[in-house]
Short mmCIF file of C-alpha atoms and ligand atoms in Angstrom, two decimals:
data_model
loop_
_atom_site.label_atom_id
_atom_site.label_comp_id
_atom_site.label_asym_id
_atom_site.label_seq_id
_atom_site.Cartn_x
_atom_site.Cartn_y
_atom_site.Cartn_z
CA UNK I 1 27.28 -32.71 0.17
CA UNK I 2 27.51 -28.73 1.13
CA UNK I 3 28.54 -28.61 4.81
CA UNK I 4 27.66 -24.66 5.96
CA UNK I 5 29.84 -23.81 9.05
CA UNK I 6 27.67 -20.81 11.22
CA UNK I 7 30.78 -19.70 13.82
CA UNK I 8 28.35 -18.59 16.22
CA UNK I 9 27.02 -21.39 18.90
CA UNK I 10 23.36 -19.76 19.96
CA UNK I 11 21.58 -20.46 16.57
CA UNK I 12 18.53 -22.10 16.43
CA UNK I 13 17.75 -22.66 12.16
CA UNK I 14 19.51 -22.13 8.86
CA UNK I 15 18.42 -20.40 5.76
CA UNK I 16 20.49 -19.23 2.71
CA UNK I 17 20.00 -15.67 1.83
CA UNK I 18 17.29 -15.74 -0.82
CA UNK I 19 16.63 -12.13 -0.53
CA UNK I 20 20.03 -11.12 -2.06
CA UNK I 21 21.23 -14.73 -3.86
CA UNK I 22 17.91 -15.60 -5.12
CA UNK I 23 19.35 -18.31 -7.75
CA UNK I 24 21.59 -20.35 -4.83
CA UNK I 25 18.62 -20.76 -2.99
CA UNK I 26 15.95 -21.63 -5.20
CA UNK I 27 19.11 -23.97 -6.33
CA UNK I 28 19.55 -25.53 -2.73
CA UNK I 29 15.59 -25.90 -2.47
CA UNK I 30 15.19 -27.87 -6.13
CA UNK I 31 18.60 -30.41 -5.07
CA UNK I 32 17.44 -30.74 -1.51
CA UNK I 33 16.79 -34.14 -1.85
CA UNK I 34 19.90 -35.54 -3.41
CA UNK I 35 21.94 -33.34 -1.73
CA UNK I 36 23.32 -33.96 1.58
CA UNK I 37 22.81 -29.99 3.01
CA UNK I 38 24.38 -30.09 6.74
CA UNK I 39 24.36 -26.36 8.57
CA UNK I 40 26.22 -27.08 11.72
CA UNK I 41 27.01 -23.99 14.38
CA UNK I 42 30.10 -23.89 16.32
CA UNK I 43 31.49 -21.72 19.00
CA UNK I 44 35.69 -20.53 19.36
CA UNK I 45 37.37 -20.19 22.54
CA UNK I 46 39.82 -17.69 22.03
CA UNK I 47 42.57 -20.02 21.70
CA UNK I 48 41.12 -21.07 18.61
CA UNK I 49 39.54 -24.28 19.92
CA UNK I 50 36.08 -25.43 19.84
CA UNK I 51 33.91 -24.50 22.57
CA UNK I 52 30.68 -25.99 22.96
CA UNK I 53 30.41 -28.89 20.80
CA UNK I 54 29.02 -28.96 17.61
CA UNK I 55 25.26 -28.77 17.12
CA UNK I 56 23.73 -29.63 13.67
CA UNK I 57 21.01 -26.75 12.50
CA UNK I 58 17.58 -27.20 11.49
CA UNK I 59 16.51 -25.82 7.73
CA UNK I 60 13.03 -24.58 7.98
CA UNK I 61 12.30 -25.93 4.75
CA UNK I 62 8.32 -25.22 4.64
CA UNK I 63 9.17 -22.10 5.13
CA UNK I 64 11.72 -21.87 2.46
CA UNK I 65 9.10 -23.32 0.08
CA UNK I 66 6.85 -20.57 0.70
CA UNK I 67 9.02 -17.62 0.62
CA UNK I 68 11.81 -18.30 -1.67
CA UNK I 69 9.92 -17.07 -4.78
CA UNK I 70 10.51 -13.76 -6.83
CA UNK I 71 7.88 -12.00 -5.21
CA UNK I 72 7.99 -9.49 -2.42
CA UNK I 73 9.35 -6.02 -1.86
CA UNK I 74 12.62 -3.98 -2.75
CA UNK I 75 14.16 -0.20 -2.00
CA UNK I 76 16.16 1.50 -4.28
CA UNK I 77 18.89 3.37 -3.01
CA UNK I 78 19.47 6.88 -4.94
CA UNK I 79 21.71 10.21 -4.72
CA UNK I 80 21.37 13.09 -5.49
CA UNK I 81 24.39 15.66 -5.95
CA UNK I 82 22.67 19.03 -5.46
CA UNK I 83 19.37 20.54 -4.64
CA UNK I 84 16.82 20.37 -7.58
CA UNK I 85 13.27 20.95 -8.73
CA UNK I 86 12.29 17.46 -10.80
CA UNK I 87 8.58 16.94 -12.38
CA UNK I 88 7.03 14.33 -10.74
CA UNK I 89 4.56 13.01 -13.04
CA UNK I 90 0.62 13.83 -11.52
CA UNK I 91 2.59 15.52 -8.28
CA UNK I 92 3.76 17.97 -10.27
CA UNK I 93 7.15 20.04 -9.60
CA UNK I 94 8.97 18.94 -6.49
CA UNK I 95 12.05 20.16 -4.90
CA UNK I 96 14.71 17.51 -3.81
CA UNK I 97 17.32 18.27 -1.46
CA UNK I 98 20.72 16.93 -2.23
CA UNK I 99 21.23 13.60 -0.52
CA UNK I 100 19.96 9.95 -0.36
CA UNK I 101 16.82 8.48 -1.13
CA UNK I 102 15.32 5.40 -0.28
CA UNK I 103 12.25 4.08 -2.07
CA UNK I 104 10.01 1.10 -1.07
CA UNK I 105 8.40 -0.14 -3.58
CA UNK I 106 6.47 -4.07 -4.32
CA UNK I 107 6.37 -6.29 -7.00
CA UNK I 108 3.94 -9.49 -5.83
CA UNK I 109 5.30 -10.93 -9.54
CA UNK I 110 8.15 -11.06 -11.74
CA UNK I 111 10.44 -9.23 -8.91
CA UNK I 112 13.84 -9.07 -10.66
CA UNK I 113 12.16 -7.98 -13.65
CA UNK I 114 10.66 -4.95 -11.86
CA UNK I 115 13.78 -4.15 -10.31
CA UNK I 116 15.92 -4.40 -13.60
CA UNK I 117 13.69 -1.73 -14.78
CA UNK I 118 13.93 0.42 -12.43
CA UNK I 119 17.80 0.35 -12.94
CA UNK I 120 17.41 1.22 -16.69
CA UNK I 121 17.59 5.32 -17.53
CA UNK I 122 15.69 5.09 -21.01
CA UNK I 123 12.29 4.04 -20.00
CA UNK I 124 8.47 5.48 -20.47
CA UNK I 125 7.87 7.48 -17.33
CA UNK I 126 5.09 5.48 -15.23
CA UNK I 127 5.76 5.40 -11.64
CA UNK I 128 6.63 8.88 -9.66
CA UNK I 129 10.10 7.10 -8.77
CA UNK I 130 10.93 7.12 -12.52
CA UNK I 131 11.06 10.89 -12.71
CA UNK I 132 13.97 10.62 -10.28
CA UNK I 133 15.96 7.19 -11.10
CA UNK I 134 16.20 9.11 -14.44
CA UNK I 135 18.11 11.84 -13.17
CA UNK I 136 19.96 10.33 -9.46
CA UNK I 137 23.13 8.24 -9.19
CA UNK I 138 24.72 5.45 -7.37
CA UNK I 139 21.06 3.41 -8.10
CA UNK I 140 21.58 0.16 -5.62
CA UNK I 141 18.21 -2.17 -5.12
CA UNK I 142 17.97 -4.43 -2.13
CA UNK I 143 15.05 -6.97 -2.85
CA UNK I 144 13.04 -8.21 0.31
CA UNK I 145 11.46 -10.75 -0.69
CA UNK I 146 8.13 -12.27 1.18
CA UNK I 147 5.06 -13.90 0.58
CA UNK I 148 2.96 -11.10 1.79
CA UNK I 149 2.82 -7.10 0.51
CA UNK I 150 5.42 -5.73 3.38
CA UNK I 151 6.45 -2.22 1.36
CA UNK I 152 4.01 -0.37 3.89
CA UNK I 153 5.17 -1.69 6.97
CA UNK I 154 8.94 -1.02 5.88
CA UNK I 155 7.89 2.65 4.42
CA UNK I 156 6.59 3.07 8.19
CA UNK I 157 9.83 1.69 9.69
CA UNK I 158 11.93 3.72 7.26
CA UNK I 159 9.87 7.29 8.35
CA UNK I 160 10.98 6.58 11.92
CA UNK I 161 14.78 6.42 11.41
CA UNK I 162 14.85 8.73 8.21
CA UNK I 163 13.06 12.54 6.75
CA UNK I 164 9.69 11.75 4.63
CA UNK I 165 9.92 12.50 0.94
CA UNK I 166 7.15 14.22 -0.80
CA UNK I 167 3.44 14.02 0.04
CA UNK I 168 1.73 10.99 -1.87
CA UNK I 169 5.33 10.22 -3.68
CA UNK I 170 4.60 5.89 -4.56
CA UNK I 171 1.64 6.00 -2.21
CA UNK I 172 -1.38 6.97 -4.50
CA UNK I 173 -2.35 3.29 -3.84
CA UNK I 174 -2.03 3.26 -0.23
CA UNK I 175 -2.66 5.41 3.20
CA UNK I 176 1.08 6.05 3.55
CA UNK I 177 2.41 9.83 3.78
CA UNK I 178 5.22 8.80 1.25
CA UNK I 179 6.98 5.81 -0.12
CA UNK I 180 10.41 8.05 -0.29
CA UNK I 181 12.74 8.97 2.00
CA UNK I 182 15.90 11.07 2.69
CA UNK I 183 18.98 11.69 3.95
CA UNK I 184 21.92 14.47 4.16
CA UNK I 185 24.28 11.27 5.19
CA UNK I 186 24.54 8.21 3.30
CA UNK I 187 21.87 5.52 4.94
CA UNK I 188 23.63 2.55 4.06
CA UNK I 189 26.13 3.86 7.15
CA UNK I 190 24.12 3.99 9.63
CA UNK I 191 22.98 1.27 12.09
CA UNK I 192 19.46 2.28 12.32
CA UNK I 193 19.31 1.36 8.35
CA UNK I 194 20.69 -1.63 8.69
CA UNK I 195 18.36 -2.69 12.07
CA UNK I 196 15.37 -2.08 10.10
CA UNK I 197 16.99 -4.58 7.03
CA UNK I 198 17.46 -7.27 9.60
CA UNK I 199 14.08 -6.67 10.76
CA UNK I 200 12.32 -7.62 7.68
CA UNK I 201 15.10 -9.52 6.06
CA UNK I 202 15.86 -12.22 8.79
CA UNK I 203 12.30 -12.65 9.69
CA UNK I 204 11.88 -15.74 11.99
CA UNK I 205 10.05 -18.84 10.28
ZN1 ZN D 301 2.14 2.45 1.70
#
């Protein structure tokens, strides 16, 4: 049996976090069946006893089945520590500013794989955003994974909170200004970043 305790009363469904821990999940959704899995949500008072009852959680498992697969979309998080001119494959010389960058990128198969790639330095240059993983620090990747192609709609929720990156820059593909995106500050510390996770991440079945 795995009990899940959710210390927060006004929660409707449960879902493990198969965006980040992609092996618990597809784990949970294989043993489902001989596996008692009970999500219950509770509420404190603040003298540490239990408010409202407790209320057991539904799993949405249909929609687990569907979207707990390594498909879907991912940003890569990048620095860079000064100002400088990189050559961007067909977009020829481009100057970065010193900051962060966020790239959206999609990989609708083998997901981690793509990813892992993207982390490695030595590689044959294909994509614009190998020109500058080859050359930034601090890489981080945050997968988003989803049945459906979503790296548009999150480029056009990232250009709203965050400067556009070069004309065309992961785009050729699509009618998007840019697939990059920068920052003087680092974007993991600000809200606005993390709103627009939470907006695609935690997606309501
Ligand atoms: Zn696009």
């Amino acid at each position: 049996m795995i009990l899940f305790i959710v210390h927060y009363p006004h929660v409707r469904c449960f879902m493990p976090d198969f965006h980040t821990d992609y092996d618990f999940s597809t784990t949970m959704l294989k043993v489902r069946d001989d596996l008692m899995i009970l999500p219950i949500a509770v509420g404190w008072r603040p003298d540490l006893t239990i408010d409202q009852g407790v209320r057991i959680l539904e799993i949405p498992w249909k929609y687990l089945k569907q979207e707990i697969k390594d498909i879907g979309s991912y940003l890569l998080v990048l620095r860079l520590e000064r100002r400088r001119l990189i050559r961007v494959g067909g977009l020829g010389k481009v100057m970065f500013e010193k900051g962060s960058y966020i790239y959206v990128g999609s990989a609708m198969r083998n997901l981690r794989a793509r990813i892992g790639r993207h982390g490695q330095r030595r590689k044959k240059m294909h994509w614009h955003i190998d020109y500058l993983t080859q050359v930034a620090h601090g890489f981080l990747s945050i997968p988003i994974r989803s049945s459906q192609r979503r790296e548009c709609e999150i480029a056009q929720a990232l250009s709203s909170i965050m400067k556009s990156g070069p004309l065309g820059f992961g785009s050729s593909d699509c009618h998007c200004f840019t697939h990059l995106f920068w920052n003087e500050g680092n974007p993991l510390e600000m809200e606005a970043f993390h709103n627009v996770l939470e907006r695609f991440m935690m997606r309501r079945p």
